[in-house]
Structure formats: structure tokens, C-alpha cells
mmCIF file of C-alpha atoms and ligand atoms in Angstrom:
data_model
loop_
_atom_site.group_PDB
_atom_site.id
_atom_site.type_symbol
_atom_site.label_atom_id
_atom_site.label_comp_id
_atom_site.label_asym_id
_atom_site.label_seq_id
_atom_site.Cartn_x
_atom_site.Cartn_y
_atom_site.Cartn_z
ATOM 1 C CA MET A 68 55.911 70.770 106.320
ATOM 2 C CA LYS A 69 55.905 73.873 104.167
ATOM 3 C CA GLY A 70 58.840 76.213 103.760
ATOM 4 C CA LEU A 71 61.712 74.001 104.877
ATOM 5 C CA ARG A 72 65.121 74.510 103.302
ATOM 6 C CA LYS A 73 66.874 71.691 101.466
ATOM 7 C CA ILE A 74 70.607 72.163 101.189
ATOM 8 C CA THR A 75 73.744 70.070 100.714
ATOM 9 C CA PRO A 76 76.220 71.441 103.250
ATOM 10 C CA TYR A 77 79.982 71.781 102.896
ATOM 11 C CA VAL A 78 81.772 68.779 104.409
ATOM 12 C CA PRO A 79 85.129 69.728 105.921
ATOM 13 C CA GLY A 80 87.879 67.174 106.632
ATOM 14 C CA GLU A 81 87.309 65.288 109.868
ATOM 15 C CA GLN A 82 88.806 66.488 113.128
ATOM 16 C CA PRO A 83 89.975 63.284 114.812
ATOM 17 C CA ASN A 84 91.726 63.755 118.129
ATOM 18 C CA TYR A 85 94.233 61.094 119.122
ATOM 19 C CA SER A 86 97.343 62.014 121.061
ATOM 20 C CA ASP A 87 99.889 60.542 118.649
ATOM 21 C CA MET A 88 98.056 60.933 115.350
ATOM 22 C CA ILE A 89 99.575 62.670 112.338
ATOM 23 C CA LYS A 90 96.898 65.008 111.081
ATOM 24 C CA LEU A 91 97.421 65.953 107.439
ATOM 25 C CA ASN A 92 93.834 66.261 106.232
ATOM 26 C CA THR A 93 92.803 69.918 106.595
ATOM 27 C CA ASN A 94 95.948 71.870 105.655
ATOM 28 C CA GLU A 95 96.489 73.188 109.140
ATOM 29 C CA ASN A 96 99.947 74.449 110.045
ATOM 30 C CA PRO A 97 102.041 71.945 112.040
ATOM 31 C CA TYR A 98 103.934 74.732 113.824
ATOM 32 C CA PRO A 99 102.550 76.796 116.697
ATOM 33 C CA PRO A 100 101.459 80.413 116.242
ATOM 34 C CA SER A 101 104.021 83.192 116.780
ATOM 35 C CA PRO A 102 105.388 83.650 120.339
ATOM 36 C CA LYS A 103 103.957 87.185 120.044
ATOM 37 C CA VAL A 104 100.501 85.580 119.919
ATOM 38 C CA THR A 105 101.256 83.636 123.118
ATOM 39 C CA GLU A 106 102.420 86.852 124.753
ATOM 40 C CA ALA A 107 99.296 88.752 123.648
ATOM 41 C CA LEU A 108 97.173 85.939 125.094
ATOM 42 C CA LYS A 109 99.008 86.121 128.436
ATOM 43 C CA ASN A 110 98.525 89.875 128.565
ATOM 44 C CA PHE A 111 94.872 89.707 127.594
ATOM 45 C CA ASN A 112 92.590 91.106 130.277
ATOM 46 C CA PRO A 113 89.378 89.066 130.598
ATOM 47 C CA GLU A 114 87.695 92.141 132.049
ATOM 48 C CA SER A 115 87.745 93.692 128.584
ATOM 49 C CA LEU A 116 85.304 90.988 127.456
ATOM 50 C CA LYS A 117 82.413 92.638 129.282
ATOM 51 C CA ARG A 118 82.271 95.103 126.392
ATOM 52 C CA TYR A 119 81.268 94.278 122.837
ATOM 53 C CA SER A 120 84.103 93.751 120.452
ATOM 54 C CA SER A 121 84.977 96.413 117.912
ATOM 55 C CA VAL A 122 82.603 96.844 114.964
ATOM 56 C CA ASP A 123 85.245 98.262 112.643
ATOM 57 C CA ASN A 124 88.165 96.063 113.826
ATOM 58 C CA PHE A 125 90.381 99.084 113.521
ATOM 59 C CA GLU A 126 93.313 97.616 115.460
ATOM 60 C CA LEU A 127 93.633 94.684 113.069
ATOM 61 C CA LYS A 128 92.951 96.836 110.012
ATOM 62 C CA LYS A 129 95.753 99.154 111.137
ATOM 63 C CA ALA A 130 98.174 96.209 111.367
ATOM 64 C CA LEU A 131 97.118 95.012 107.903
ATOM 65 C CA SER A 132 97.374 98.564 106.609
ATOM 66 C CA ASP A 133 101.002 98.759 107.815
ATOM 67 C CA LYS A 134 101.820 95.336 106.402
ATOM 68 C CA PHE A 135 100.394 95.952 102.934
ATOM 69 C CA LYS A 136 100.872 99.745 102.678
ATOM 70 C CA LEU A 137 97.201 100.310 101.905
ATOM 71 C CA SER A 138 94.757 102.460 103.867
ATOM 72 C CA PRO A 139 92.547 100.674 106.461
ATOM 73 C CA GLU A 140 89.478 101.209 104.233
ATOM 74 C CA HIS A 141 90.855 98.517 101.923
ATOM 75 C CA PHE A 142 90.159 95.731 104.442
ATOM 76 C CA LEU A 143 87.156 93.735 105.611
ATOM 77 C CA ILE A 144 87.648 91.426 108.607
ATOM 78 C CA GLY A 145 85.577 88.337 109.285
ATOM 79 C CA ASN A 146 85.212 85.205 111.383
ATOM 80 C CA GLY A 147 87.471 83.096 109.186
ATOM 81 C CA SER A 148 87.814 83.693 105.478
ATOM 82 C CA ASP A 149 84.791 81.420 105.064
ATOM 83 C CA GLU A 150 82.674 84.179 106.529
ATOM 84 C CA VAL A 151 84.468 86.867 104.541
ATOM 85 C CA LEU A 152 83.807 84.896 101.351
ATOM 86 C CA ALA A 153 80.138 84.473 102.268
ATOM 87 C CA PHE A 154 79.804 88.263 102.779
ATOM 88 C CA CYS A 155 81.539 88.844 99.445
ATOM 89 C CA PHE A 156 79.207 86.423 97.630
ATOM 90 C CA LEU A 157 76.216 88.316 99.037
ATOM 91 C CA ALA A 158 77.739 91.690 98.241
ATOM 92 C CA PHE A 159 79.053 91.097 94.729
ATOM 93 C CA PHE A 160 77.265 88.253 93.002
ATOM 94 C CA ASN A 161 73.725 89.482 92.423
ATOM 95 C CA SER A 162 73.576 89.235 88.654
ATOM 96 C CA SER A 163 71.278 86.909 86.740
ATOM 97 C CA ASP A 164 74.367 85.819 84.762
ATOM 98 C CA PRO A 165 76.178 82.863 86.301
ATOM 99 C CA LEU A 166 79.057 83.123 88.730
ATOM 100 C CA LEU A 167 82.006 81.211 87.260
ATOM 101 C CA PHE A 168 84.466 79.023 89.138
ATOM 102 C CA PRO A 169 86.570 75.934 88.386
ATOM 103 C CA GLU A 170 84.928 72.553 88.554
ATOM 104 C CA ILE A 171 87.595 71.366 90.952
ATOM 105 C CA THR A 172 88.253 73.972 93.607
ATOM 106 C CA TYR A 173 87.387 74.865 97.188
ATOM 107 C CA GLY A 174 84.098 73.013 97.768
ATOM 108 C CA PHE A 175 82.506 75.847 99.675
ATOM 109 C CA TYR A 176 82.030 78.083 96.575
ATOM 110 C CA LYS A 177 79.294 75.869 95.241
ATOM 111 C CA VAL A 178 77.670 75.575 98.658
ATOM 112 C CA TRP A 179 77.433 79.356 99.044
ATOM 113 C CA ALA A 180 76.140 79.797 95.503
ATOM 114 C CA ASP A 181 73.397 77.283 96.355
ATOM 115 C CA LEU A 182 72.708 78.757 99.768
ATOM 116 C CA PHE A 183 72.365 82.294 98.405
ATOM 117 C CA HIS A 184 70.516 81.258 95.216
ATOM 118 C CA ILE A 185 73.311 82.584 92.992
ATOM 119 C CA PRO A 186 73.281 81.066 89.492
ATOM 120 C CA PHE A 187 76.669 79.492 88.804
ATOM 121 C CA LYS A 188 78.618 77.556 86.226
ATOM 122 C CA GLU A 189 81.514 75.249 86.980
ATOM 123 C CA ILE A 190 84.293 75.387 84.395
ATOM 124 C CA PRO A 191 86.234 72.137 83.800
ATOM 125 C CA LEU A 192 89.970 72.137 84.422
ATOM 126 C CA LYS A 193 92.450 71.203 81.726
ATOM 127 C CA LYS A 194 93.820 67.680 81.585
ATOM 128 C CA ASP A 195 96.805 68.682 83.706
ATOM 129 C CA PHE A 196 94.420 70.193 86.319
ATOM 130 C CA SER A 197 95.389 73.756 85.418
ATOM 131 C CA ILE A 198 92.782 76.472 84.885
ATOM 132 C CA ASP A 199 92.161 77.538 81.286
ATOM 133 C CA LEU A 200 91.346 81.189 81.682
ATOM 134 C CA ASP A 201 90.066 81.409 78.108
ATOM 135 C CA ASP A 202 87.065 79.403 79.290
ATOM 136 C CA TYR A 203 86.130 82.336 81.508
ATOM 137 C CA ARG A 204 85.555 84.562 78.467
ATOM 138 C CA GLN A 205 81.800 84.324 78.547
ATOM 139 C CA ASN A 206 78.837 86.176 79.967
ATOM 140 C CA ASN A 207 79.133 86.020 83.714
ATOM 141 C CA GLY A 208 77.998 87.658 86.902
ATOM 142 C CA GLY A 209 81.404 87.402 88.539
ATOM 143 C CA ILE A 210 84.326 85.019 88.953
ATOM 144 C CA ILE A 211 85.968 83.350 91.925
ATOM 145 C CA LEU A 212 89.282 81.498 91.797
ATOM 146 C CA ALA A 213 91.536 80.141 94.487
ATOM 147 C CA ASN A 214 95.132 80.958 93.590
ATOM 148 C CA PRO A 215 96.918 78.691 94.302
ATOM 149 C CA ASN A 216 93.950 76.423 93.695
ATOM 150 C CA ALA A 217 92.824 73.784 96.183
ATOM 151 C CA PRO A 218 92.975 70.825 96.223
ATOM 152 C CA THR A 219 95.319 70.839 93.219
ATOM 153 C CA GLY A 220 97.952 73.169 94.699
ATOM 154 C CA LEU A 221 98.568 74.710 91.268
ATOM 155 C CA PHE A 222 99.389 78.404 90.926
ATOM 156 C CA GLN A 223 98.120 80.552 88.079
ATOM 157 C CA PRO A 224 100.648 83.200 86.949
ATOM 158 C CA LEU A 225 99.712 86.789 87.733
ATOM 159 C CA GLU A 226 99.769 87.757 84.043
ATOM 160 C CA ALA A 227 96.828 85.394 83.499
ATOM 161 C CA ILE A 228 94.961 86.828 86.484
ATOM 162 C CA GLU A 229 95.562 90.330 85.190
ATOM 163 C CA LYS A 230 94.161 89.402 81.779
ATOM 164 C CA LEU A 231 91.105 87.927 83.475
ATOM 165 C CA LEU A 232 90.601 91.149 85.440
ATOM 166 C CA SER A 233 90.879 93.301 82.302
ATOM 167 C CA GLU A 234 88.500 91.124 80.312
ATOM 168 C CA ASN A 235 85.898 91.143 83.079
ATOM 169 C CA ALA A 236 86.167 94.731 84.242
ATOM 170 C CA ASP A 237 82.391 95.034 84.755
ATOM 171 C CA VAL A 238 82.166 92.276 87.394
ATOM 172 C CA ILE A 239 83.951 91.459 90.631
ATOM 173 C CA VAL A 240 86.709 88.857 90.431
ATOM 174 C CA ILE A 241 87.590 87.287 93.784
ATOM 175 C CA VAL A 242 91.009 85.713 94.169
ATOM 176 C CA ASP A 243 91.095 83.476 97.246
ATOM 177 C CA GLU A 244 94.694 83.545 98.469
ATOM 178 C CA ALA A 245 94.354 81.097 101.368
ATOM 179 C CA TYR A 246 97.703 79.488 100.423
ATOM 180 C CA ILE A 247 99.541 82.452 98.912
ATOM 181 C CA ASP A 248 102.320 82.510 101.524
ATOM 182 C CA PHE A 249 103.582 79.084 100.458
ATOM 183 C CA ALA A 250 105.396 80.390 97.356
ATOM 184 C CA GLY A 251 102.728 81.961 95.153
ATOM 185 C CA LYS A 252 102.807 85.613 94.082
ATOM 186 C CA SER A 253 100.022 87.738 95.509
ATOM 187 C CA ALA A 254 97.648 89.567 93.164
ATOM 188 C CA ILE A 255 97.849 92.520 95.533
ATOM 189 C CA THR A 256 100.061 94.377 93.042
ATOM 190 C CA LEU A 257 97.136 94.316 90.582
ATOM 191 C CA LEU A 258 94.746 96.180 92.915
ATOM 192 C CA GLU A 259 95.798 99.621 91.843
ATOM 193 C CA ASN A 260 94.915 99.162 88.179
ATOM 194 C CA HIS A 261 92.035 96.734 88.640
ATOM 195 C CA PRO A 262 89.344 97.993 90.998
ATOM 196 C CA ASN A 263 87.225 94.881 90.273
ATOM 197 C CA LEU A 264 89.723 92.681 92.159
ATOM 198 C CA ILE A 265 88.911 91.407 95.650
ATOM 199 C CA ILE A 266 91.568 89.317 97.413
ATOM 200 C CA VAL A 267 90.552 87.063 100.303
ATOM 201 C CA ARG A 268 93.028 85.734 102.850
ATOM 202 C CA THR A 269 93.000 83.684 106.028
ATOM 203 C CA LEU A 270 95.077 83.335 109.179
ATOM 204 C CA SER A 271 94.134 79.640 109.323
ATOM 205 C CA LYS A 272 96.896 78.212 107.167
ATOM 206 C CA ALA A 273 100.186 80.146 107.055
ATOM 207 C CA ASN A 274 99.546 81.850 110.427
ATOM 208 C CA SER A 275 98.743 78.654 112.381
ATOM 209 C CA LEU A 276 95.465 80.081 113.689
ATOM 210 C CA ALA A 277 92.743 77.872 112.194
ATOM 211 C CA GLY A 278 90.986 77.650 115.556
ATOM 212 C CA LEU A 279 90.916 81.412 116.083
ATOM 213 C CA ARG A 280 88.704 82.051 113.005
ATOM 214 C CA VAL A 281 90.038 85.196 111.371
ATOM 215 C CA GLY A 282 90.153 86.064 107.688
ATOM 216 C CA TYR A 283 90.083 89.246 105.653
ATOM 217 C CA ALA A 284 89.390 90.698 102.254
ATOM 218 C CA ILE A 285 91.506 93.318 100.517
ATOM 219 C CA GLY A 286 89.918 95.474 97.860
ATOM 220 C CA ASN A 287 88.904 98.811 96.517
ATOM 221 C CA PRO A 288 87.275 100.792 99.394
ATOM 222 C CA GLN A 289 84.120 101.474 97.349
ATOM 223 C CA TYR A 290 83.442 97.735 97.097
ATOM 224 C CA ILE A 291 84.768 96.797 100.537
ATOM 225 C CA ARG A 292 82.173 99.228 101.917
ATOM 226 C CA ILE A 293 79.390 97.163 100.334
ATOM 227 C CA ALA A 294 80.738 93.957 101.860
ATOM 228 C CA GLU A 295 80.950 95.799 105.215
ATOM 229 C CA SER A 296 77.280 96.677 104.912
ATOM 230 C CA ILE A 297 76.452 92.994 104.380
ATOM 231 C CA LYS A 298 78.440 92.180 107.515
ATOM 232 C CA SER A 299 76.567 94.910 109.440
ATOM 233 C CA SER A 300 73.267 93.472 108.196
ATOM 234 C CA PHE A 301 74.161 90.047 109.487
ATOM 235 C CA ASN A 302 76.565 89.980 112.423
ATOM 236 C CA PRO A 303 78.430 93.254 113.026
ATOM 237 C CA TYR A 304 80.507 91.797 115.890
ATOM 238 C CA SER A 305 81.497 88.630 114.090
ATOM 239 C CA VAL A 306 85.164 88.930 115.104
ATOM 240 C CA ASP A 307 85.500 88.656 118.869
ATOM 241 C CA LEU A 308 87.839 90.790 120.924
ATOM 242 C CA LEU A 309 90.278 88.000 121.750
ATOM 243 C CA ALA A 310 90.454 86.926 118.109
ATOM 244 C CA GLU A 311 91.180 90.463 116.974
ATOM 245 C CA THR A 312 93.910 90.926 119.590
ATOM 246 C CA LEU A 313 95.682 87.668 118.775
ATOM 247 C CA ALA A 314 95.311 88.090 115.016
ATOM 248 C CA THR A 315 96.872 91.545 115.268
ATOM 249 C CA ALA A 316 99.877 90.089 117.120
ATOM 250 C CA ALA A 317 100.227 87.450 114.397
ATOM 251 C CA ILE A 318 100.050 89.941 111.519
ATOM 252 C CA GLU A 319 102.766 92.028 113.165
ATOM 253 C CA ASP A 320 105.235 89.128 113.393
ATOM 254 C CA THR A 321 106.316 88.638 109.787
ATOM 255 C CA ASP A 322 109.771 87.238 110.701
ATOM 256 C CA TYR A 323 108.466 84.246 112.620
ATOM 257 C CA TYR A 324 105.953 83.307 109.942
ATOM 258 C CA ASP A 325 108.503 83.710 107.144
ATOM 259 C CA LYS A 326 110.665 81.164 108.976
ATOM 260 C CA ILE A 327 108.017 78.472 109.493
ATOM 261 C CA THR A 328 106.668 78.970 105.968
ATOM 262 C CA GLU A 329 110.163 78.421 104.576
ATOM 263 C CA LYS A 330 110.461 75.205 106.609
ATOM 264 C CA ILE A 331 107.129 73.932 105.303
ATOM 265 C CA CYS A 332 108.108 74.692 101.700
ATOM 266 C CA GLN A 333 111.407 72.844 102.128
ATOM 267 C CA THR A 334 109.661 69.854 103.657
ATOM 268 C CA ARG A 335 107.123 69.918 100.818
ATOM 269 C CA GLU A 336 109.809 69.790 98.119
ATOM 270 C CA TRP A 337 111.629 67.023 99.999
ATOM 271 C CA PHE A 338 108.416 65.026 100.434
ATOM 272 C CA ILE A 339 107.458 65.360 96.746
ATOM 273 C CA ARG A 340 110.941 64.137 95.724
ATOM 274 C CA GLU A 341 110.819 61.181 98.128
ATOM 275 C CA LEU A 342 107.318 60.214 96.971
ATOM 276 C CA HIS A 343 108.507 60.417 93.375
ATOM 277 C CA ALA A 344 111.384 58.047 94.158
ATOM 278 C CA VAL A 345 108.855 55.360 95.127
ATOM 279 C CA GLY A 346 106.631 55.855 92.105
ATOM 280 C CA PHE A 347 104.190 58.604 93.045
ATOM 281 C CA ASP A 348 103.268 61.505 90.771
ATOM 282 C CA SER A 349 102.479 64.779 92.502
ATOM 283 C CA LEU A 350 101.234 68.044 91.072
ATOM 284 C CA PRO A 351 103.756 70.897 91.479
ATOM 285 C CA SER A 352 102.457 72.547 94.635
ATOM 286 C CA LYS A 353 102.657 76.172 95.729
ATOM 287 C CA THR A 354 100.730 75.378 98.913
ATOM 288 C CA ASN A 355 101.157 73.478 102.185
ATOM 289 C CA PHE A 356 99.762 70.281 100.683
ATOM 290 C CA VAL A 357 100.445 67.936 97.795
ATOM 291 C CA LEU A 358 98.024 66.110 95.528
ATOM 292 C CA SER A 359 99.581 62.766 94.690
ATOM 293 C CA THR A 360 98.760 59.575 92.863
ATOM 294 C CA HIS A 361 100.493 56.255 92.268
ATOM 295 C CA PRO A 362 99.904 54.397 88.983
ATOM 296 C CA LYS A 363 100.130 50.961 90.607
ATOM 297 C CA LEU A 364 98.101 51.598 93.759
ATOM 298 C CA GLU A 365 94.438 51.477 94.651
ATOM 299 C CA ILE A 366 94.655 54.833 96.380
ATOM 300 C CA SER A 367 91.613 54.261 98.601
ATOM 301 C CA ASP A 368 93.408 51.245 100.100
ATOM 302 C CA LEU A 369 96.416 53.378 100.926
ATOM 303 C CA TYR A 370 94.079 55.965 102.445
ATOM 304 C CA GLN A 371 92.551 53.242 104.629
ATOM 305 C CA HIS A 372 95.954 51.917 105.593
ATOM 306 C CA LEU A 373 97.221 55.356 106.602
ATOM 307 C CA GLU A 374 94.123 55.901 108.709
ATOM 308 C CA GLU A 375 94.741 52.593 110.495
ATOM 309 C CA GLN A 376 98.202 53.940 111.377
ATOM 310 C CA ASP A 377 96.578 57.154 112.708
ATOM 311 C CA VAL A 378 97.750 59.166 109.722
ATOM 312 C CA PHE A 379 94.894 61.290 108.431
ATOM 313 C CA VAL A 380 95.030 62.612 104.869
ATOM 314 C CA ARG A 381 92.242 63.761 102.544
ATOM 315 C CA TYR A 382 90.562 61.600 99.931
ATOM 316 C CA PHE A 383 87.795 62.923 97.647
ATOM 317 C CA PRO A 384 85.915 59.843 96.452
ATOM 318 C CA THR A 385 82.968 61.880 95.137
ATOM 319 C CA ILE A 386 85.097 63.923 92.715
ATOM 320 C CA GLU A 387 85.666 61.669 89.742
ATOM 321 C CA ARG A 388 88.969 63.091 88.588
ATOM 322 C CA LEU A 389 90.396 62.879 92.103
ATOM 323 C CA GLN A 390 89.493 59.276 92.785
ATOM 324 C CA SER A 391 93.080 58.123 92.344
ATOM 325 C CA TYR A 392 94.619 60.991 94.325
ATOM 326 C CA LEU A 393 95.334 61.786 97.943
ATOM 327 C CA ARG A 394 95.733 65.302 99.241
ATOM 328 C CA ILE A 395 98.386 65.293 101.912
ATOM 329 C CA SER A 396 98.993 68.381 104.041
ATOM 330 C CA ILE A 397 102.620 69.141 104.842
ATOM 331 C CA GLY A 398 103.391 68.594 108.513
ATOM 332 C CA THR A 399 106.738 68.883 110.280
ATOM 333 C CA GLN A 400 109.771 67.254 108.679
ATOM 334 C CA LYS A 401 109.576 64.548 111.357
ATOM 335 C CA GLU A 402 105.902 63.839 110.673
ATOM 336 C CA MET A 403 106.479 63.619 106.930
ATOM 337 C CA ALA A 404 109.435 61.277 107.447
ATOM 338 C CA SER A 405 107.182 58.988 109.519
ATOM 339 C CA VAL A 406 104.480 59.085 106.848
ATOM 340 C CA LEU A 407 107.023 58.248 104.191
ATOM 341 C CA THR A 408 108.239 55.250 106.185
ATOM 342 C CA ILE A 409 104.660 54.004 106.555
ATOM 343 C CA ILE A 410 104.082 54.432 102.809
ATOM 344 C CA LYS A 411 107.331 52.637 101.908
ATOM 345 C CA ASP A 412 106.504 49.730 104.238
ATOM 346 C CA TYR A 413 103.066 49.523 102.671
ATOM 347 C CA LEU A 414 104.551 49.411 99.172
ATOM 348 C CA SER A 415 107.045 46.696 100.101
ATOM 349 C CA GLN A 416 104.288 44.526 101.604
ATOM 350 C CA LEU A 417 102.425 44.681 98.311
ATOM 351 C CA ARG A 418 105.327 43.303 96.305
HETATM 352 C C1 PLP B 693 91.057 76.815 104.217
HETATM 353 C C2 PLP B 693 90.478 77.597 103.108
HETATM 354 C C3 PLP B 693 89.567 78.626 103.345
HETATM 355 C C4 PLP B 693 88.925 78.860 104.691
HETATM 356 O O1 PLP B 693 89.694 79.405 105.627
HETATM 357 P P1 PLP B 693 89.110 79.861 107.025
HETATM 358 O O2 PLP B 693 89.703 81.212 107.186
HETATM 359 O O3 PLP B 693 89.619 78.882 108.008
HETATM 360 O O4 PLP B 693 87.626 79.923 106.983
HETATM 361 C C5 PLP B 693 89.146 79.395 102.277
HETATM 362 N N1 PLP B 693 89.550 79.129 101.026
HETATM 363 C C6 PLP B 693 90.382 78.128 100.748
HETATM 364 C C7 PLP B 693 90.783 77.867 99.344
HETATM 365 C C8 PLP B 693 90.862 77.318 101.792
HETATM 366 O O5 PLP B 693 91.644 76.287 101.512
#
């Protein structure tokens, strides 16, 4: 057959569904969304669904505008940050020079570059898995970084990001802040002096709304407008009315989310310490997951064992440098205590 597309799709973590499983494989939030979201859902009038949803998502943009003290024109809303990122790739990366991103990062970047025929170059990480920004000093058609990066969990200091923005002032630099709430420092303060910066965020991780599918970009209005025109050329109503209503309620409830984020960070530090006590090495994480290895373990066996106990974590066998690592999302304190017990029992059986 002529004209058929060949493509290697993005493969997300599985979504198993057992009643008493511990699901730590896709960095979802273990805590429920804000009670304000529940309330907004109860008050939602199904009758309103007979109309199309809003094209400009003004209600949500207004909430974001209040939260970040930037005018609504600075925001683009999409059906998950995956969609926002796809719109941004189409809007900003049209050069014949390659798009640059780290060799180990969010797997979707490469998939979009392929899908949209964008030339790209993957830049190796340093030995300690950190990003060497000097390697990004080369001809390029744009840059995308996740900060903190996934699946390493490492955070790049803002001074480095700022340098990158200055050195690449003629292209768009996207900073994907999917995990920024878990202790990183947002690049949002750099927007004013660096119009080439686009920040992308999601409500899937820190806001416990992965199933709702809402994400947004923050950037200079002149560039956001271009991404908006991509959205309008593709699916103008991509954010449904219910999603916009519930996302707005979530954005307005900073107090609740500060509290659960703090709990997750505490559990993360506790879990890293406990893992260390039984011989694991973990990268210092500024996210809601840890990337850990154990010098004496065949990590794929541990992965298998955890799965047999209905504990789902993420293993990346196809990425060479990650073959001895597991990425473990941070669940509730109780879940992580159970996981730790399972891991300790496993270790003692091996002796
Ligand atoms: C989870 C994640 C996303 C996607 O988030 P959605 O809003 O659920 O599409 C984007 N980037 C990174 C780095 C992520 O980890």
C-alpha cells in the first residue's frame, strides 16, 4: 500500500487495575484532588454540555492569570500538557537546524519530533545524569528540557537555564515543568527578560488530575498566539467544559495542594533515606519519584518481584544507562512503607 505512515509511538507506563495494588509507575499523585474540585463537580450542570466548550478557555486563563500575576494572554490551555507540547513543537520548531534535547528525558519529545518531521539531536547526559548545558552551545532550531528532568528527577539551577536562554535568544527554549511543584524553582521569573522562554505545566502530577487531561503553557503573548493558532488549526475545543471547570477549581486552591505536595516531599526524603540504609543509591530527586539502583541486585528481578506483589514501578530496559535502575513514584507514606517492607523481605531472602 502506498502512503502509509510508519511511526514508533510513545509507550506510557501500564495502567493495571487491581483493587489493592500499589501503583507507582506513572508518577500520578496518591492523594485525591482538592475538595474544591469535588464541590465544582457536584455543582456542575450537565445541561451546560449541550453547548460547545469555550475556545479561549478564559475562565481557566483568568485563574492562572491571578495565580501567576501575568495577563491571560500569556497562557495556552490544552488537553494535557502532552497536547500543549505537541502544539508548541508545531508552532516553534520549524527550522532546518536540529531541535536539541537530552538523550535521557521525557520519551515523548523524540516521538513528536519524528511525528512532525522535525530534525533533532539528542545530547548525552553527564556521568552523574545531570545535563551539561555547554553541550547545547551549537547550531540549533530550538531546545526542550524537562526541569526537573524525568526520569532522573534532577533539577537544573535557574542560573544555568538563564544562561541557556541568553545564548539561544534567536530560538524558542521550552522548559517542561511537569514536576516543578515538588521542590524545584520555576523559570517563570525569567520570562520578563527572556521572551524566547516557553514554560509548560500540567495538572496531572501535583494537582492529582491525570485523568482530567489539562495542561498549559506560559509564555510571551506574541509566541503564545502562534501556538494558539496551531490549536485552532487542529482542535479548537480540545479542552472540554467539565475539564475547564474542574481545573479552574484546582488552580484556585493553592493551600490544599501545598499541603499534599509537602507530604509527598517528606515521604520522598524518608523513602530515599530508608532505601539508602539497605544499600540502594538514588539520585537526589526534586520530583514525586526516585530513580534508584542497588549495586548487588539484578534490578529486573526486583521489578518482577514487586509486580508479583502487585507493586507497579517503572523499568526502562531499552535505555542502556537505566538498565540497573527503577523509577519509583512516591505514593502515600503507608504505601511506601509497604513497598519498603517488600523490598527488605526480598533482600533478606537473597542472603
Ligand atoms: C507526565 C509528564 C507530561 C505529560 O503530562 P500530561 O499533562 O498528563 O499530558 C509531560 N512532561 C513530562 C516531563 C511528564 O513527566
